[in-house]
GROMACS .gro file of C-alpha atoms in nm:
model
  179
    1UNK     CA    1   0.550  -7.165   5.098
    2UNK     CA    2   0.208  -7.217   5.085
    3UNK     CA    3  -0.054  -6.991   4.908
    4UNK     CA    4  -0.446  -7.036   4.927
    5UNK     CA    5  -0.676  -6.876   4.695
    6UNK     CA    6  -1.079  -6.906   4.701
    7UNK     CA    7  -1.319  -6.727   4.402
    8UNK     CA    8  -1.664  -6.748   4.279
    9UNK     CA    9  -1.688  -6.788   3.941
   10UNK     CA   10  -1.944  -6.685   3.676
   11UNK     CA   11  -2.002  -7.051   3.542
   12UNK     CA   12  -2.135  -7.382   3.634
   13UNK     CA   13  -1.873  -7.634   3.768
   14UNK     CA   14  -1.887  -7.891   3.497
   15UNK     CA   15  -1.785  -7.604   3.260
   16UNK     CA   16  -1.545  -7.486   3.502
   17UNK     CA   17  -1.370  -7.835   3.582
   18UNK     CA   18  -1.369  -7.933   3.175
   19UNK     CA   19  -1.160  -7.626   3.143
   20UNK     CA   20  -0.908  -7.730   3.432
   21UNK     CA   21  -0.873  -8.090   3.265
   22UNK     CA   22  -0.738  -7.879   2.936
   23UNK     CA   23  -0.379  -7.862   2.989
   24UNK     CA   24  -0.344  -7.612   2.768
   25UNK     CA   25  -0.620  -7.371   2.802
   26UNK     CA   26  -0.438  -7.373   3.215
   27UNK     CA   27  -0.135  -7.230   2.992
   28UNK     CA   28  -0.307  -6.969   2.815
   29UNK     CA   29  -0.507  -6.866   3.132
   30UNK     CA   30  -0.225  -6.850   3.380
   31UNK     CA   31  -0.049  -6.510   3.294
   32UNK     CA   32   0.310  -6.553   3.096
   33UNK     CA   33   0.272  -6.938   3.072
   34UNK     CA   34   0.290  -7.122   2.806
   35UNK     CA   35   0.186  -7.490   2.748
   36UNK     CA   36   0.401  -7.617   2.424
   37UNK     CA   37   0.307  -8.014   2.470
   38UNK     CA   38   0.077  -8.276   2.613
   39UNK     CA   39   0.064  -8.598   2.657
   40UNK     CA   40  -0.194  -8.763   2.857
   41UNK     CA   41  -0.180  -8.595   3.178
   42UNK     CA   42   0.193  -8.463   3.131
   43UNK     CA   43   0.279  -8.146   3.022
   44UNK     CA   44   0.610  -7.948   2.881
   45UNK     CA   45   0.559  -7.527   2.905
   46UNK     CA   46   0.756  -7.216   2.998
   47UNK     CA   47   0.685  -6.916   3.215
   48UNK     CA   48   0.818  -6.588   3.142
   49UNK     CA   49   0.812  -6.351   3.445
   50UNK     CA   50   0.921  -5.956   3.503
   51UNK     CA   51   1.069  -5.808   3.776
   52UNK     CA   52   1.107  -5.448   3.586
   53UNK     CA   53   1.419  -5.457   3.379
   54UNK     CA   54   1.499  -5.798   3.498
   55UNK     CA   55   1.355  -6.079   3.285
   56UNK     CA   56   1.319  -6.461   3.369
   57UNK     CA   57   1.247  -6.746   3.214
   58UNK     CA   58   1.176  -7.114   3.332
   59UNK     CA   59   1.147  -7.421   3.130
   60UNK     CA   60   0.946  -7.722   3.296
   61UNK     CA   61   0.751  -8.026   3.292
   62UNK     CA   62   0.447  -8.118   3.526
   63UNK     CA   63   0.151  -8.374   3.526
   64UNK     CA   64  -0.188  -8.363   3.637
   65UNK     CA   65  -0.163  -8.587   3.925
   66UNK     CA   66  -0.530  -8.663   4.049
   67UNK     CA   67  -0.861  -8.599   3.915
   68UNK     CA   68  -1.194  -8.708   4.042
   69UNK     CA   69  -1.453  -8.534   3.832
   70UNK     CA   70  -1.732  -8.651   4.117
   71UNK     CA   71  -1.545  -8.467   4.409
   72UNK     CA   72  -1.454  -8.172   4.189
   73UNK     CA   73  -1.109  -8.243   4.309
   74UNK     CA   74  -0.772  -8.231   4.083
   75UNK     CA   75  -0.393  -8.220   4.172
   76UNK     CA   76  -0.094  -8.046   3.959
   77UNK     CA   77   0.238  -8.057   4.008
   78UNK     CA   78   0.519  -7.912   3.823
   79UNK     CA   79   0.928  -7.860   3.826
   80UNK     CA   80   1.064  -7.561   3.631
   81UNK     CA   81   1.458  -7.453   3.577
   82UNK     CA   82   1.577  -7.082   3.504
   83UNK     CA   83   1.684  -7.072   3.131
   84UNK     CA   84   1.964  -6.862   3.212
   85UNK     CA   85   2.044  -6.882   3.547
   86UNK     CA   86   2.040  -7.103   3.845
   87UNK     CA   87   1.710  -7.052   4.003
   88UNK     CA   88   1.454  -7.347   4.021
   89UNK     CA   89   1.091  -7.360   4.105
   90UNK     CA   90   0.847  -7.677   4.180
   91UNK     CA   91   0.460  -7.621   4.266
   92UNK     CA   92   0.201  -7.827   4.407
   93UNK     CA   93  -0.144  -7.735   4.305
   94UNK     CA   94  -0.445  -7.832   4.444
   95UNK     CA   95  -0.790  -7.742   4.307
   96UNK     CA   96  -1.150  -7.802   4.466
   97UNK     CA   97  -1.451  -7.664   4.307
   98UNK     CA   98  -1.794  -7.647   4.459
   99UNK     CA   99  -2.114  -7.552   4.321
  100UNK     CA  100  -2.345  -7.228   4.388
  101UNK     CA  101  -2.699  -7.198   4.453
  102UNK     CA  102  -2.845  -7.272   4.132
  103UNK     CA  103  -2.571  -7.454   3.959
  104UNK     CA  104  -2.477  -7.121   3.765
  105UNK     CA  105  -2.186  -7.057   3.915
  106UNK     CA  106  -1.889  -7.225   4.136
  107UNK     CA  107  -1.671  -7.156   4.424
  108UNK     CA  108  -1.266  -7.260   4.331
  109UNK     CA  109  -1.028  -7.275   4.590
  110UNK     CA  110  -0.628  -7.345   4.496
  111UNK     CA  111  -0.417  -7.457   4.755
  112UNK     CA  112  -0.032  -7.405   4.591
  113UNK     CA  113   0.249  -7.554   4.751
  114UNK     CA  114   0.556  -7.319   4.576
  115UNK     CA  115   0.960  -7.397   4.633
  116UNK     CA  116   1.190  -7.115   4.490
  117UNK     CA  117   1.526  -7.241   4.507
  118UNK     CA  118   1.855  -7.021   4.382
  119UNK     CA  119   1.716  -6.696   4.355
  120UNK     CA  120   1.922  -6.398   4.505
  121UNK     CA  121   1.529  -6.246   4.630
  122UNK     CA  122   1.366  -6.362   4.927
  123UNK     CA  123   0.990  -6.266   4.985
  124UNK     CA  124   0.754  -6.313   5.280
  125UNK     CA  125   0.494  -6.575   5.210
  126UNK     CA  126   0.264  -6.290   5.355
  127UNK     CA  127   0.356  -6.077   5.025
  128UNK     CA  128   0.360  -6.358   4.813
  129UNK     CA  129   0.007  -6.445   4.911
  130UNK     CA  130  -0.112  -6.092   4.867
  131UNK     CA  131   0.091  -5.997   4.558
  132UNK     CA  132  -0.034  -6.346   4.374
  133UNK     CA  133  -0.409  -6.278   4.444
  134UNK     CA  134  -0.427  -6.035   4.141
  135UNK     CA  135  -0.261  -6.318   3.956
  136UNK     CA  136  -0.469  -6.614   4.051
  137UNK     CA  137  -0.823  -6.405   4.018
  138UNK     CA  138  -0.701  -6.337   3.663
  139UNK     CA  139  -0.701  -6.683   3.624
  140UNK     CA  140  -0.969  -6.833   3.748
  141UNK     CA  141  -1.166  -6.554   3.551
  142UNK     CA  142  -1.007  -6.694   3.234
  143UNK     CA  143  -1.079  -7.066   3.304
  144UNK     CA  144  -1.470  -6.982   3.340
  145UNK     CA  145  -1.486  -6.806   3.063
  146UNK     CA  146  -1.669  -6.986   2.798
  147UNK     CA  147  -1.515  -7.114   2.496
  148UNK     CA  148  -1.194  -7.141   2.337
  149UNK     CA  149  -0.892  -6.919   2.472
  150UNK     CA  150  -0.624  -6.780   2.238
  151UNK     CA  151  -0.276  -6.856   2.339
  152UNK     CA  152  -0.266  -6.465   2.508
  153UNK     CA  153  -0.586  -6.550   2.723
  154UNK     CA  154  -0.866  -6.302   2.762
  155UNK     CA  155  -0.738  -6.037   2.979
  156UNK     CA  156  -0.342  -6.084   2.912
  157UNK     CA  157  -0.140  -5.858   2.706
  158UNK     CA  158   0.049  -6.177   2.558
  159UNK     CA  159   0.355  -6.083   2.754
  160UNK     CA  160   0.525  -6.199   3.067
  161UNK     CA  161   0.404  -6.229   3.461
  162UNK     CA  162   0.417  -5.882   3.492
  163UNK     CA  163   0.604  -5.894   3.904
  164UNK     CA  164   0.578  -5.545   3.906
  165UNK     CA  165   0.211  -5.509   3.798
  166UNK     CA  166   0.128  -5.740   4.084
  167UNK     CA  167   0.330  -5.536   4.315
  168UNK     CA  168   0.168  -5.283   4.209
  169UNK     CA  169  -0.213  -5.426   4.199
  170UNK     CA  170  -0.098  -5.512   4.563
  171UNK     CA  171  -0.014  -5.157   4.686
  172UNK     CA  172  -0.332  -5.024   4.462
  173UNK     CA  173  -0.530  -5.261   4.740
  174UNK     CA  174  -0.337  -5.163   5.042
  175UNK     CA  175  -0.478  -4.786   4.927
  176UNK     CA  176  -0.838  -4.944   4.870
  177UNK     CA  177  -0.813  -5.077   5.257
  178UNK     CA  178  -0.716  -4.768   5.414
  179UNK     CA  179  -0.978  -4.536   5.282
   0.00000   0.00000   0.00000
């Protein structure tokens, strides 16, 4: 499935892409992710996710790909397996950035290729787009924030990809829309 994402940020790009080259800060941005090593441009982590009651973890590795600082273009891609289970995930990530008017601030786009294999759910890409934007702009928000991140990020409550409270941030807009 593929999943695009486009945001203007609040900071100037060589802030913005410095951030994206941290490996780990990308784990404390991205809600329930953890990065716990890196070397070079490979990376071990975990992401915790919630589906209400149900709980699931996934163990992976990944690399940062490509980078070419003068393009403001960068490539991730990672391979996670359920902890407990059979389910398996691998995502392509790519990232463009593009400067704004004065320099101040940047335009990001993501283009994620995601693969969910072994899972007993099957969603629409159309959902998945529209229940990840919440996701993603609580992301990007995080990696243009200035200075260090703690491992909960800025906005995060420390826990786990909350599925339901993008479900529900994706019904709250669905409201928005109609009115």
């Amino acid at each position: 499935m593929r999943l695009g994402h486009e945001q203007e940020l609040d900071a100037p790009l060589d802030a913005v892409w410095a951030h994206f080259m941290d490996l780990r800060r990308i784990g404390r941005c991205f809600p329930g992710a953890r990065v716990t090593q890196v070397d070079g441009d490979d990376f071990v982590g975990e992401v915790r996710a919630t589906l209400g009651p149900l709980s699931m973890w996934f163990d992976g590795t990944g690399s940062m790909t490509e980078r070419d600082a003068d393009a403001g273009h960068a490539r991730l891609a990672a391979t996670g397996r359920e902890r407990h289970g059979l389910g398996r995930a691998t995502v392509d990530i790519t990232l463009r950035l593009h400067p704004l008017g004065d320099g101040n601030r940047t335009r990001a786009h993501l283009a994620t290729d995601l693969v969910f294999l072994g899972f007993p759910l099957d969603f629409g890409s159309g959902l998945v787009q529209r229940a990840s934007d919440p996701v993603i702009e609580r992301f990007l928000s995080c990696m243009a924030t200035p200075g260090p991140v703690d491992d909960a990020g800025p906005d995060d409550d420390g826990g786990a990809l909350d599925l339901v409270r993008s479900a529900t941030d994706l019904l709250g807009s669905f409201r928005r829309r109609r009115r």
